[in-house]
C-alpha cells in the first residue's frame, strides 16, 4: 500500500492465514489487496454481504497485507448497543492516536474533544469541522506512512460517526489513505450509499461450498453432508459451524429433521448449545460482554470485565465462542453474541445490564442506556436519565443519538403527556439527521399519546421542517397546507409556521396553484403584529414580485428586529435576495456568519440563496465556499434537494470561470437528484448553468437550447423567480444562432408579466436583452438604459456583460473611441472576477479597438482552475493549508497539492510571493485600465448616462 512511492506492481495472490480458510473468494480477496496495495484508484471500498459470508475474515487478511507493507492500520468495529452513543465508533477508531488528535489545529482539536465529551461542549458544535478534523488527522498520519482505515460491521456505527467518516471518505482522493468498510447487505449506511465502489459477497457456489466442507477437520459425508450443504445455502459461516456441530455429535441430531429453519435462528441455537457445561463464572462474563457488546477492549476493562488473560476465558475460547488477541476478548462472530445474550433468561439479562450500569457509572451515557435496557416497565427516573443523555448528545452534535435517547425515554415515561413531549423533542432532534421516515414515525407516535393541541401543532411543525427539504414537493405541500388549515383557528402561530414551510416548497416547485392556496390560508389567519415578519416571509417567498414595493418597505424593520438573531438575519437576507436587493442580502448574510461563529453552523438558505447572493454580488470565492458547505451538510443528512441546489449554483460559477466540463458535470448531478417537473427551481438553475457552459465554449445553438428550457413552450417563465435572470443570456445566444423572433417574444412576455413590479436589476436585464435583439440602429438606447442606474454596479458580472455588448455594438458602428471606455471597464471586471471566457472575448474586442490587452499578470491567475484560484487567493491572504482546508472542506494535503501545481503556472517558487502576485496583478490591471479609461474619456466623455444619482433601498 505504497502511495508515497506510487508502487503499482502486480498484485500478490491471496495468502490465507493458517486456521482461517478463505475459499471461493479469490476474486474478492484480490480486489481488497489491490486496494491496500494502491493498485486500485478507489480510496474507499465497501464490502457488503449477509451475516457469515466472510466480510470480517477478508478484512482481516487485508489488514495483514497492509501491515506487512508498512501501513498504519486504524480500525473500528460496530457495536449494536453503542449505535445510540454519539461518536462512539469514531472514538474507538481514533483512540490509538491521542497525540495526533492533540496535534490538530485548535478548532479541529476542540471539535473532536467536544465530540468525544472531553471538553466544554459548545451550544451548537460545527459538525462539518469534526469531519474536517478527521480528514486532517488521516492526512497527517499519511505523511509518515500509508494508512488503512477498516470499519467493520459499519451498519451498527452511530450516525454521528458515520457522518464524520463519510465526510472524510469523499475527500480521500490523492491521500495515502485507504478506507475499507464491511457492512451487512440490505442495511442502509448513511453517507456511503451513493458513488461508493461496492464489492458484494454472494453465497458460495456449489463447487466452493463443497471444497470448504472437504477442508474441515472432520469433513461430513453422505446424508449429513447433503443436509449441511442444503441448510447452509452457500453461507461460509453456516457451512463451518454446522459441520463442527455435526462432527462433535457424530450424528445428525443437531440438524433439523425436515425442512429448513431460518438461518440466523438455527445458528444461534447451535452457538447457544456450546454454553452447556461452561463454568458459571465464564457464562456470566460472556453475558456481560454480550450485554455490553463493545469492541473496544479499553472500555471493557474499565467496565470491570475480566482481563483477556484471566482464567475465566479459556473455556469460552475452547468452545469457539470468543477469540483472544493480546488484551482483547472478542466474540468470534456477532451471531455468537446474539446467541449468548438470547440464551440467558430475562432476569439474567436484566442483572447483567444493571451490573454494567454500575460498572460504567463514570460514563453516564453508557450507564443510562444499560439502566434503560434493564427496565421491564416504565420508570420516571431512568426516563429522566436518558433525557439528560440526549441533552449531552445534542450538545456534542449527536442529533441521531439524542433522538434515540429521547425516543427510549418516551417509552419509559410513565405519564402519556411526558411521553408525547419527549417524542416531539425526539422528532426535533431527528430533523437534523435528514431521516424523514423516522421523524414522521416519531410524530405519529406522539399523536397517539396526547390530545394537547399545542404539542400536536409542534409535532406537525417538526415534521414540516424536514419535509420541505426533501424532493417530495407535491405530497409535502399538501400535507403542510392541510395541517395549516386545520390549525388556523386553534393554533394560528403553528399554522403560520406550517405555511412558511409550504411557501418554501412553493419556491422549489414553482407551482402557481400552490401560491393561490397559500394566499387563501393567509387571509384566514389573524394579522398579529408579533408574527408580521413571518407573514412577510411567506408573501416574499411565494411571490416576491406580486407586491414588491410593500415587501421592500418591511425590510429595514425586519433587519432591526433581527439584529441579535443570526437565524432571523439569514431569513431577512433570503427575503432581500428574492426581492433582488442583493447588496442588503449579502450584508445580512455577512453579519449572520460573523455572529454565528460562536454558535455553530449557519443553517441552509432557501434553495442556495446564500450562494446565489454572493455569486450575484461578484464574491464568487465565498459563493463556492457556501456551495461546498451546503453540499457537505446535504450529503451527510441525505438531503438530495439541498445538494442539487448547491450543485446548480456551483455549476454556474464554474461556467463563468471557464471550466465548462466541470460545470456540465455539476449541472447534470443536480438534474439527476431531482424531478425536473416537481422541482422547477433547480431545473431552471441547472439549465441556466448548462447554457452558460455552452456559451463559454461558443456553442450558442446548444446554449440557446438549454436557456429556452427555462421558459415554457408559450414563452411563460418555468419558474416565477429563477427564470427571469436568464432573459439577457437567452437573447445573447439567440442573436448568435438566428432565433431573434422567438427570443424577442419571450422577453416581451416576461416584461409585460413583471410590468411595474420588476426590480432595477430585472429592468436592466430586459433592456440588455432588447438591445441585443433590436435592429442595429435601434439598440443603443436599450444598452444605455441597462447601464443607467448606478445600483447596477452591485451585479458586476451582469454589468460587465452589458458593457461588453455596448462596446461591441459601438465598434461595429465604427465608434471605436467611444467603445474603449465601456470595453476597458468590462475587461477590468471580468479580470477581477476571474471570468476567463469573457476575459478572452473582451481582450479580442480590445485589440480590435486598438487597446493594449496583453497584460500577462491577470491572465496568470486566469490559467488556474476555479478551485486553484480559490486556494491561491486564500493562501495570499495568509491562511495556512489547514485553515484553507477548513474553509473549503479539503485536507491540507489536497490544498498543498493544488498550490504545488499552481506555482509553475504563476511563475513563482515560494508561498511568500503569492500576496505580492495577487495584489500586484490587481493593482497593475487597475492602473493600466485607469490609463485606458482616461484616454478613452478624453475622446468620449460621458459614454454612459447615470440618470439617477440617488441610491435606492439596496444602498441604504
PDB file of C-alpha atoms in Angstrom, residues 188-294:
ATOM      1  CA  UNK A 188     -28.812   1.487   4.944  1.00  0.00           C
ATOM      2  CA  UNK A 189     -25.454   3.120   5.585  1.00  0.00           C
ATOM      3  CA  UNK A 190     -25.900   6.920   5.570  1.00  0.00           C
ATOM      4  CA  UNK A 191     -23.244   8.762   3.621  1.00  0.00           C
ATOM      5  CA  UNK A 192     -21.824   5.650   1.956  1.00  0.00           C
ATOM      6  CA  UNK A 193     -24.724   4.683  -0.299  1.00  0.00           C
ATOM      7  CA  UNK A 194     -24.007   6.844  -3.319  1.00  0.00           C
ATOM      8  CA  UNK A 195     -20.934   6.611  -5.558  1.00  0.00           C
ATOM      9  CA  UNK A 196     -19.004   4.301  -3.203  1.00  0.00           C
ATOM     10  CA  UNK A 197     -17.486   1.281  -5.018  1.00  0.00           C
ATOM     11  CA  UNK A 198     -19.086  -1.824  -3.569  1.00  0.00           C
ATOM     12  CA  UNK A 199     -17.918  -5.412  -3.501  1.00  0.00           C
ATOM     13  CA  UNK A 200     -20.808  -7.755  -2.747  1.00  0.00           C
ATOM     14  CA  UNK A 201     -20.173 -11.171  -1.209  1.00  0.00           C
ATOM     15  CA  UNK A 202     -22.639 -13.572  -2.744  1.00  0.00           C
ATOM     16  CA  UNK A 203     -23.210 -17.090  -1.350  1.00  0.00           C
ATOM     17  CA  UNK A 204     -20.517 -19.581  -2.335  1.00  0.00           C
ATOM     18  CA  UNK A 205     -21.280 -21.602  -5.432  1.00  0.00           C
ATOM     19  CA  UNK A 206     -21.706 -25.373  -5.133  1.00  0.00           C
ATOM     20  CA  UNK A 207     -18.093 -26.143  -6.016  1.00  0.00           C
ATOM     21  CA  UNK A 208     -16.663 -23.686  -3.464  1.00  0.00           C
ATOM     22  CA  UNK A 209     -19.094 -24.836  -0.768  1.00  0.00           C
ATOM     23  CA  UNK A 210     -18.105 -28.462  -1.350  1.00  0.00           C
ATOM     24  CA  UNK A 211     -14.416 -27.518  -1.232  1.00  0.00           C
ATOM     25  CA  UNK A 212     -14.885 -25.710   2.074  1.00  0.00           C
ATOM     26  CA  UNK A 213     -16.532 -28.795   3.567  1.00  0.00           C
ATOM     27  CA  UNK A 214     -13.690 -31.011   2.336  1.00  0.00           C
ATOM     28  CA  UNK A 215     -11.189 -28.742   4.116  1.00  0.00           C
ATOM     29  CA  UNK A 216     -12.898 -29.078   7.523  1.00  0.00           C
ATOM     30  CA  UNK A 217     -11.078 -31.183  10.184  1.00  0.00           C
ATOM     31  CA  UNK A 218     -13.868 -33.781  10.140  1.00  0.00           C
ATOM     32  CA  UNK A 219     -15.404 -33.440   6.713  1.00  0.00           C
ATOM     33  CA  UNK A 220     -19.022 -34.640   6.692  1.00  0.00           C
ATOM     34  CA  UNK A 221     -20.108 -37.372   4.328  1.00  0.00           C
ATOM     35  CA  UNK A 222     -23.255 -38.915   2.994  1.00  0.00           C
ATOM     36  CA  UNK A 223     -26.636 -37.638   4.077  1.00  0.00           C
ATOM     37  CA  UNK A 224     -25.201 -35.237   6.681  1.00  0.00           C
ATOM     38  CA  UNK A 225     -23.041 -33.593   4.030  1.00  0.00           C
ATOM     39  CA  UNK A 226     -26.044 -33.089   1.759  1.00  0.00           C
ATOM     40  CA  UNK A 227     -28.138 -31.669   4.589  1.00  0.00           C
ATOM     41  CA  UNK A 228     -25.406 -29.221   5.593  1.00  0.00           C
ATOM     42  CA  UNK A 229     -24.943 -28.047   2.016  1.00  0.00           C
ATOM     43  CA  UNK A 230     -28.674 -27.600   1.680  1.00  0.00           C
ATOM     44  CA  UNK A 231     -29.206 -25.848   5.011  1.00  0.00           C
ATOM     45  CA  UNK A 232     -26.176 -23.536   4.706  1.00  0.00           C
ATOM     46  CA  UNK A 233     -27.177 -22.163   1.315  1.00  0.00           C
ATOM     47  CA  UNK A 234     -23.615 -21.208   0.444  1.00  0.00           C
ATOM     48  CA  UNK A 235     -23.026 -19.246   3.670  1.00  0.00           C
ATOM     49  CA  UNK A 236     -19.414 -19.973   4.734  1.00  0.00           C
ATOM     50  CA  UNK A 237     -20.049 -19.484   8.437  1.00  0.00           C
ATOM     51  CA  UNK A 238     -23.065 -21.775   8.335  1.00  0.00           C
ATOM     52  CA  UNK A 239     -21.082 -24.446   6.493  1.00  0.00           C
ATOM     53  CA  UNK A 240     -18.249 -24.375   9.045  1.00  0.00           C
ATOM     54  CA  UNK A 241     -20.395 -24.183  12.158  1.00  0.00           C
ATOM     55  CA  UNK A 242     -22.926 -26.827  11.082  1.00  0.00           C
ATOM     56  CA  UNK A 243     -20.055 -29.135  10.199  1.00  0.00           C
ATOM     57  CA  UNK A 244     -18.408 -28.545  13.580  1.00  0.00           C
ATOM     58  CA  UNK A 245     -21.639 -29.295  15.450  1.00  0.00           C
ATOM     59  CA  UNK A 246     -22.420 -32.412  13.409  1.00  0.00           C
ATOM     60  CA  UNK A 247     -18.869 -33.685  13.840  1.00  0.00           C
ATOM     61  CA  UNK A 248     -18.930 -33.107  17.597  1.00  0.00           C
ATOM     62  CA  UNK A 249     -22.106 -35.142  17.965  1.00  0.00           C
ATOM     63  CA  UNK A 250     -21.255 -37.768  15.307  1.00  0.00           C
ATOM     64  CA  UNK A 251     -24.899 -37.671  14.401  1.00  0.00           C
ATOM     65  CA  UNK A 252     -27.417 -35.614  12.540  1.00  0.00           C
ATOM     66  CA  UNK A 253     -29.391 -34.940  15.703  1.00  0.00           C
ATOM     67  CA  UNK A 254     -28.129 -31.380  15.837  1.00  0.00           C
ATOM     68  CA  UNK A 255     -29.670 -30.619  12.475  1.00  0.00           C
ATOM     69  CA  UNK A 256     -33.365 -30.171  11.704  1.00  0.00           C
ATOM     70  CA  UNK A 257     -35.060 -33.417  10.866  1.00  0.00           C
ATOM     71  CA  UNK A 258     -37.028 -31.954   7.990  1.00  0.00           C
ATOM     72  CA  UNK A 259     -37.349 -28.605   6.272  1.00  0.00           C
ATOM     73  CA  UNK A 260     -35.096 -25.564   6.638  1.00  0.00           C
ATOM     74  CA  UNK A 261     -35.072 -23.263   9.652  1.00  0.00           C
ATOM     75  CA  UNK A 262     -34.292 -19.548   9.343  1.00  0.00           C
ATOM     76  CA  UNK A 263     -30.527 -19.486   9.104  1.00  0.00           C
ATOM     77  CA  UNK A 264     -29.920 -16.931  11.870  1.00  0.00           C
ATOM     78  CA  UNK A 265     -32.131 -18.683  14.415  1.00  0.00           C
ATOM     79  CA  UNK A 266     -30.576 -22.004  13.506  1.00  0.00           C
ATOM     80  CA  UNK A 267     -27.036 -20.769  14.047  1.00  0.00           C
ATOM     81  CA  UNK A 268     -27.965 -19.012  17.276  1.00  0.00           C
ATOM     82  CA  UNK A 269     -29.248 -22.324  18.624  1.00  0.00           C
ATOM     83  CA  UNK A 270     -26.018 -24.048  17.622  1.00  0.00           C
ATOM     84  CA  UNK A 271     -23.873 -21.389  19.318  1.00  0.00           C
ATOM     85  CA  UNK A 272     -26.056 -21.397  22.404  1.00  0.00           C
ATOM     86  CA  UNK A 273     -25.563 -25.165  22.710  1.00  0.00           C
ATOM     87  CA  UNK A 274     -21.853 -24.505  23.266  1.00  0.00           C
ATOM     88  CA  UNK A 275     -22.684 -22.728  26.513  1.00  0.00           C
ATOM     89  CA  UNK A 276     -23.642 -26.047  28.065  1.00  0.00           C
ATOM     90  CA  UNK A 277     -21.039 -27.209  30.547  1.00  0.00           C
ATOM     91  CA  UNK A 278     -19.189 -23.902  30.794  1.00  0.00           C
ATOM     92  CA  UNK A 279     -18.240 -22.708  34.304  1.00  0.00           C
ATOM     93  CA  UNK A 280     -20.781 -20.347  35.839  1.00  0.00           C
ATOM     94  CA  UNK A 281     -18.230 -17.538  36.056  1.00  0.00           C
ATOM     95  CA  UNK A 282     -17.419 -17.910  32.352  1.00  0.00           C
ATOM     96  CA  UNK A 283     -21.096 -17.879  31.431  1.00  0.00           C
ATOM     97  CA  UNK A 284     -21.620 -14.703  33.481  1.00  0.00           C
ATOM     98  CA  UNK A 285     -18.591 -12.989  31.906  1.00  0.00           C
ATOM     99  CA  UNK A 286     -19.855 -13.920  28.438  1.00  0.00           C
ATOM    100  CA  UNK A 287     -23.269 -12.457  29.223  1.00  0.00           C
ATOM    101  CA  UNK A 288     -21.708  -9.235  30.483  1.00  0.00           C
ATOM    102  CA  UNK A 289     -19.612  -8.986  27.316  1.00  0.00           C
ATOM    103  CA  UNK A 290     -22.677  -9.707  25.181  1.00  0.00           C
ATOM    104  CA  UNK A 291     -24.797  -7.193  27.053  1.00  0.00           C
ATOM    105  CA  UNK A 292     -22.185  -4.502  26.609  1.00  0.00           C
ATOM    106  CA  UNK A 293     -21.204  -5.588  23.093  1.00  0.00           C
ATOM    107  CA  UNK A 294     -18.307  -3.181  22.963  1.00  0.00           C
TER     108      UNK A 294
END
